[in-house]
Tab-separated table of N, CA and C in Angstrom:
chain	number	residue	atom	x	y	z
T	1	UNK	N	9.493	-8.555	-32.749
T	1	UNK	CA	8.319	-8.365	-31.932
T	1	UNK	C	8.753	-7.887	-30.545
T	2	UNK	N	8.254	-7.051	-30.392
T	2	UNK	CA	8.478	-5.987	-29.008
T	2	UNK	C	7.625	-6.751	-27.986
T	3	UNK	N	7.962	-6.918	-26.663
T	3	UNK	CA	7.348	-7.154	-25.706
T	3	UNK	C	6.608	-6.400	-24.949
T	4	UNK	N	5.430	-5.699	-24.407
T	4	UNK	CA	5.366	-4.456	-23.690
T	4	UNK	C	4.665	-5.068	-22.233
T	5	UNK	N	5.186	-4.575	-21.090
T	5	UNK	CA	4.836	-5.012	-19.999
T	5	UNK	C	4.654	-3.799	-19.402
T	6	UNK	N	3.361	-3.788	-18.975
T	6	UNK	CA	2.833	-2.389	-18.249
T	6	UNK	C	3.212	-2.718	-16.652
T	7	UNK	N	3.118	-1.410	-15.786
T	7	UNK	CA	3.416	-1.702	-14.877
T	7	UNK	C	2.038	-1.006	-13.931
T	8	UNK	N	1.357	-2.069	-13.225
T	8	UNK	CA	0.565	-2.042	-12.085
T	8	UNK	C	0.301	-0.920	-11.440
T	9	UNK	N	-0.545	0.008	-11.397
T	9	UNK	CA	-0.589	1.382	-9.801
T	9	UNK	C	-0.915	0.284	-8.599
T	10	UNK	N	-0.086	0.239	-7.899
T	10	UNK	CA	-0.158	-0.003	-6.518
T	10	UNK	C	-0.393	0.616	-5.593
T	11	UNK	N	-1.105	0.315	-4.479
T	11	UNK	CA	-1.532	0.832	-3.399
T	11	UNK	C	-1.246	0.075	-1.997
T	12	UNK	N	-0.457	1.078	-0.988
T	12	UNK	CA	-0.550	0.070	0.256
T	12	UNK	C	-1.783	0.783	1.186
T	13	UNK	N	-2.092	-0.749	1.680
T	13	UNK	CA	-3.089	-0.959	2.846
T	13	UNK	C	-2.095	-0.806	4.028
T	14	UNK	N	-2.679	-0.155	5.188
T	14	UNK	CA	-2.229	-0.338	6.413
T	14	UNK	C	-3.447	-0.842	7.023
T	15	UNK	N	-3.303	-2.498	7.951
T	15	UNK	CA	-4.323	-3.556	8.349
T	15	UNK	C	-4.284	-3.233	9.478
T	16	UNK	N	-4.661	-2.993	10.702
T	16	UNK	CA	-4.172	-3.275	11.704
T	16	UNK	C	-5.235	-4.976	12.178
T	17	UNK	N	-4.177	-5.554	13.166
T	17	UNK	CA	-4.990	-7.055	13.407
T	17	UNK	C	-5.029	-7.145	14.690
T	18	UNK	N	-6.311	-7.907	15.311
T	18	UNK	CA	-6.415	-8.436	16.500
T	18	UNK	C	-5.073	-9.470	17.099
T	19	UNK	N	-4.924	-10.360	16.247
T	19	UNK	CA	-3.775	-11.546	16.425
T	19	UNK	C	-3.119	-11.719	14.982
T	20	UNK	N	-1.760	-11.715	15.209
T	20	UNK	CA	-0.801	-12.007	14.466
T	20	UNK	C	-0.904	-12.945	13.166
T	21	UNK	N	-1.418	-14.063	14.146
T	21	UNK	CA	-1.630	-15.672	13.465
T	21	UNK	C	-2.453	-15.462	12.086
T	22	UNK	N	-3.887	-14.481	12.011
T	22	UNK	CA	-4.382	-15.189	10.770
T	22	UNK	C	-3.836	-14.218	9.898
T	23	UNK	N	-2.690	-12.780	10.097
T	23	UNK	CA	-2.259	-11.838	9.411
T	23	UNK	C	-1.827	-12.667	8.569
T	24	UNK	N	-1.287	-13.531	8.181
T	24	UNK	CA	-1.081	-14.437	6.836
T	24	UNK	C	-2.060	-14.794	5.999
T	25	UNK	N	-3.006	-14.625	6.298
T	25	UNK	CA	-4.384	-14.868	5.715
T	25	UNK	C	-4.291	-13.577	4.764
T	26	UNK	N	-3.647	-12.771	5.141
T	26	UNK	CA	-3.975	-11.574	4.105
T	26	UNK	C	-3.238	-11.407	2.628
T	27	UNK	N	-2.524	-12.575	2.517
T	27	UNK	CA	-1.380	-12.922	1.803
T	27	UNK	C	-2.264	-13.021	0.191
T	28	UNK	N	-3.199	-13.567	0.567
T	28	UNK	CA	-4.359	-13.893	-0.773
T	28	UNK	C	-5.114	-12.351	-1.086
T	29	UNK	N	-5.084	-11.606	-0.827
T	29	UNK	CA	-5.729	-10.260	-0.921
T	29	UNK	C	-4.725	-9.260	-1.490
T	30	UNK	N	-3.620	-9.871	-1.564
T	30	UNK	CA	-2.263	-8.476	-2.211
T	30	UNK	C	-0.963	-9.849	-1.856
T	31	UNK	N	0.198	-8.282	-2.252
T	31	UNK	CA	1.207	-8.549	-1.263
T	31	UNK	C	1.802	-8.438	0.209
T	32	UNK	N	1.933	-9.419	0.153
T	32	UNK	CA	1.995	-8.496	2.514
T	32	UNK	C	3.475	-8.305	2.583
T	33	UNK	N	3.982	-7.012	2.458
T	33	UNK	CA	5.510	-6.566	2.806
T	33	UNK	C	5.771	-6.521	4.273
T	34	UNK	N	5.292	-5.933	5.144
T	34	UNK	CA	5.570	-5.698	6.602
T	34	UNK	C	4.484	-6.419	7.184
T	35	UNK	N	4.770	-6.812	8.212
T	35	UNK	CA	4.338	-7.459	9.717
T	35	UNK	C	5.243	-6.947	10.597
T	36	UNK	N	4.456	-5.802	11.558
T	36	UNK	CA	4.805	-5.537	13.168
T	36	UNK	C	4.334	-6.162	14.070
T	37	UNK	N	5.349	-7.127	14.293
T	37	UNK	CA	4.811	-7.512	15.831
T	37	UNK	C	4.788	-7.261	16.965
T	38	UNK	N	5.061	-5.898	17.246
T	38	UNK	CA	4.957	-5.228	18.327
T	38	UNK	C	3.820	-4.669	18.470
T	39	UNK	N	3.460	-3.340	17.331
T	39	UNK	CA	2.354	-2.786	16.850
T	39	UNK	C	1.116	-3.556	16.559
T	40	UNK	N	1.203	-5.131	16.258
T	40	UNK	CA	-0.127	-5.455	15.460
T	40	UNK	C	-0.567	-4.822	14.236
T	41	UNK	N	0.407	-4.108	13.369
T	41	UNK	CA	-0.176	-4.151	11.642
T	41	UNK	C	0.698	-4.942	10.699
T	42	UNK	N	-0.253	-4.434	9.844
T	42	UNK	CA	0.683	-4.982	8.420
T	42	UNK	C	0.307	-4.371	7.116
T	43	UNK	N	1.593	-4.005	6.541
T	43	UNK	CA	1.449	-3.487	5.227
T	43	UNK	C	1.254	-4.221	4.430
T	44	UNK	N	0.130	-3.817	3.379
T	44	UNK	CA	-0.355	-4.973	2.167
T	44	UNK	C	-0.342	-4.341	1.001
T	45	UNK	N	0.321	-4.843	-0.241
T	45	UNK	CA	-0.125	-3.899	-1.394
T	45	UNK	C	-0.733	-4.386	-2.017
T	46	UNK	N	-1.912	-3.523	-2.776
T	46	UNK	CA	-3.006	-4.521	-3.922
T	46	UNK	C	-2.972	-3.131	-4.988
T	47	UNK	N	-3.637	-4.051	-5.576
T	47	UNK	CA	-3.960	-3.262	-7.049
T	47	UNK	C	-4.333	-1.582	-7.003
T	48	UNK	N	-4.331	-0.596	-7.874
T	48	UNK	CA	-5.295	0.354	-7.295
T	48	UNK	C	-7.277	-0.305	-8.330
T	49	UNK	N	-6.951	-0.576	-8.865
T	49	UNK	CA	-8.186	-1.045	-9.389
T	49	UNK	C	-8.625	-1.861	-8.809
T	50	UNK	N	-8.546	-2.564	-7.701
T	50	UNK	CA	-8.733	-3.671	-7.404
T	50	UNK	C	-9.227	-2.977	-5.783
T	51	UNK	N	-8.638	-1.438	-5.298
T	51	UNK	CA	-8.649	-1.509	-3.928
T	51	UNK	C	-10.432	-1.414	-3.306
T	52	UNK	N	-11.233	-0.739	-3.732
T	52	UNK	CA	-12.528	-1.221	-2.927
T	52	UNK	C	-13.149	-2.531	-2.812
T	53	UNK	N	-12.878	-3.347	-3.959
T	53	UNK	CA	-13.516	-4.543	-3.445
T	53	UNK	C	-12.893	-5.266	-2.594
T	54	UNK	N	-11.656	-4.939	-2.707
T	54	UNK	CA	-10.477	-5.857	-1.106
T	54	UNK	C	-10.635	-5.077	-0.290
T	55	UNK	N	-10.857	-4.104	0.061
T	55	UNK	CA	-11.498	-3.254	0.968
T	55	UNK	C	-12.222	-4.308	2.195
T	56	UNK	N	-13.107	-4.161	1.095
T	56	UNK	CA	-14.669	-4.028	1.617
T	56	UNK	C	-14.402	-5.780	2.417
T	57	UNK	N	-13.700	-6.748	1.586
T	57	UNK	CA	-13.873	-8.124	1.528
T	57	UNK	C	-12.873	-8.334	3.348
T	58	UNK	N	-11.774	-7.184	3.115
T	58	UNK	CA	-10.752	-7.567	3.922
T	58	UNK	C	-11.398	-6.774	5.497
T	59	UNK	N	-12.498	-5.972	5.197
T	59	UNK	CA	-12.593	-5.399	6.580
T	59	UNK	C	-13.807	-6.375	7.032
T	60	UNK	N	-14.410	-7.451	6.552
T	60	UNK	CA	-15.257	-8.268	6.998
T	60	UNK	C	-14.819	-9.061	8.096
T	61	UNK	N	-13.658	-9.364	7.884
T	61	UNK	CA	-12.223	-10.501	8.543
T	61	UNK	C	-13.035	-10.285	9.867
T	62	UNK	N	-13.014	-11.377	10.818
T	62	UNK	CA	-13.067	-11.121	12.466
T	62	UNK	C	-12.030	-10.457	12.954
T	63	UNK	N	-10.697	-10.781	12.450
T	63	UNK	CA	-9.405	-10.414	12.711
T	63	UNK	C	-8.580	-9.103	12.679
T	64	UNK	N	-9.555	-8.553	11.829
T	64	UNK	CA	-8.748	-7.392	11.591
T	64	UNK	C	-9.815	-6.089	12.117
T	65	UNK	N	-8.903	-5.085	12.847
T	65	UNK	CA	-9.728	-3.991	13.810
T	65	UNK	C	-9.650	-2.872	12.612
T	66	UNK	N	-8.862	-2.317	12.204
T	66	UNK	CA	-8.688	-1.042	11.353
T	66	UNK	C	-8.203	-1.268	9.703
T	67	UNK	N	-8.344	-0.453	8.930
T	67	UNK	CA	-7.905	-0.736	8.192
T	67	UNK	C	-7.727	0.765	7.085
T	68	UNK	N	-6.340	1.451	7.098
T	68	UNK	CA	-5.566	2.803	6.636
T	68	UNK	C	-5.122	2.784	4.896
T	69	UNK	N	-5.733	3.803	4.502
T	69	UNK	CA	-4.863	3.884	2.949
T	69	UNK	C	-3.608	4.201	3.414
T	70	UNK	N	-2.553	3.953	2.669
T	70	UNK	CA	-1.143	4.460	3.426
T	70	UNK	C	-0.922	6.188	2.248
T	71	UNK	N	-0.968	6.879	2.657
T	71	UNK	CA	-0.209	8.480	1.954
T	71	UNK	C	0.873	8.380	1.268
T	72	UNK	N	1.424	7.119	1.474
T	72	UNK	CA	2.803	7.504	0.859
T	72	UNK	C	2.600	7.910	-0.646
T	73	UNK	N	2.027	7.322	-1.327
T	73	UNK	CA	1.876	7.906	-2.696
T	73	UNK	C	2.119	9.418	-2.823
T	74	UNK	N	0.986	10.012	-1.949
T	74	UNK	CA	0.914	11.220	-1.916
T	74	UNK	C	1.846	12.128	-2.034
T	75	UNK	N	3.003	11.456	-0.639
T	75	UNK	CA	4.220	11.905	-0.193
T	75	UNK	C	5.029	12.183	-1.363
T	76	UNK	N	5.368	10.980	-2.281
T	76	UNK	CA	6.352	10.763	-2.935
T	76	UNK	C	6.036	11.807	-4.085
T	77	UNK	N	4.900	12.106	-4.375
T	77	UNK	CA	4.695	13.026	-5.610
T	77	UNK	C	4.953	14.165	-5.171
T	78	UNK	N	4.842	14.793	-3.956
T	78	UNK	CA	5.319	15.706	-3.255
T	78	UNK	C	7.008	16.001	-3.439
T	79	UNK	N	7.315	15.191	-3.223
T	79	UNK	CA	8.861	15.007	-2.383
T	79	UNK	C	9.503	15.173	-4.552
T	80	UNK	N	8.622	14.527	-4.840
T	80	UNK	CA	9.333	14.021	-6.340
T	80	UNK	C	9.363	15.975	-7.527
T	81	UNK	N	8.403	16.644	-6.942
T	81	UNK	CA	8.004	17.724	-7.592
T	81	UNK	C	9.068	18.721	-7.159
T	82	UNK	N	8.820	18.975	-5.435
T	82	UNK	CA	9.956	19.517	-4.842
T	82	UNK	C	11.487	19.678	-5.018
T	83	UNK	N	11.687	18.403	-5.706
T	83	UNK	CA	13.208	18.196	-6.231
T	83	UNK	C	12.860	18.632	-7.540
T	84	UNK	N	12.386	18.540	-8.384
T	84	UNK	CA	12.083	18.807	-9.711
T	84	UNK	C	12.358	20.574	-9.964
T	85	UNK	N	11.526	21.208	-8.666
T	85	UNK	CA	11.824	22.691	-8.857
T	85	UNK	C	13.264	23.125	-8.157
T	86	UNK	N	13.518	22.225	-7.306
T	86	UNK	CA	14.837	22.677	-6.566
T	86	UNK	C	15.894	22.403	-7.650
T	87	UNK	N	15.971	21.558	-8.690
T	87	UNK	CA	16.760	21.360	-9.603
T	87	UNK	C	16.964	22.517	-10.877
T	88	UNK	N	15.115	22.822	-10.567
T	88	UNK	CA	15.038	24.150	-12.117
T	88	UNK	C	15.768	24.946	-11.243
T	89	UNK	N	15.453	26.095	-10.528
T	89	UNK	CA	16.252	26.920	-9.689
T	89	UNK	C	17.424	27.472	-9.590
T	90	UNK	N	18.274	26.066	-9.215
T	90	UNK	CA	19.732	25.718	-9.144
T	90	UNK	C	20.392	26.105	-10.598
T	91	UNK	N	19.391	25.555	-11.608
T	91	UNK	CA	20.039	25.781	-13.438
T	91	UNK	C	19.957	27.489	-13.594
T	92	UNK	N	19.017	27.903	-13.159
T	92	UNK	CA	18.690	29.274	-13.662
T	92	UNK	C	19.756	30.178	-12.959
């Protein structure tokens, strides 16, 4: 018997927060990878199926002023294609 474990589309949030302190609060809404404490954000990752209703739930917060899809996805499919043709190229 084969095991099959799918793997999640993830999405990061960029939060930005009034105060530091309840940025842990966001811990229940995803994963929280980064906290700037210089800047006042924090990177959060949640589900992609999951991202409008944490959206919507997480921009209610008193605490939190902004709240950014992060591009990187975008980036990486970019960056990932780019090498893909720079590799065909190189063969030919």
């Amino acid at each position: 018997m084969k095991l099959k474990l799918k793997i999640k589309d993830r999405v990061s949030l960029i939060v930005y927060v009034y105060s530091l302190r309840q940025a842990s609060n966001l811990k229940k809404y995803g994963d929280l990878k980064y906290v700037s404490k210089r800047m006042h954000y924090v990177i959060l990752y949640v589900d992609k199926s999951q991202l409008s209703p944490i959206k919507k739930r997480i921009s209610h917060l008193n605490f939190v002023k902004k709240i950014y899809d992060s591009s990187l996805s975008a980036l990486s499919k970019e960056l990932a294609d780019r090498t893909i043709k720079e590799s065909v190229k190189e063969g030919d």
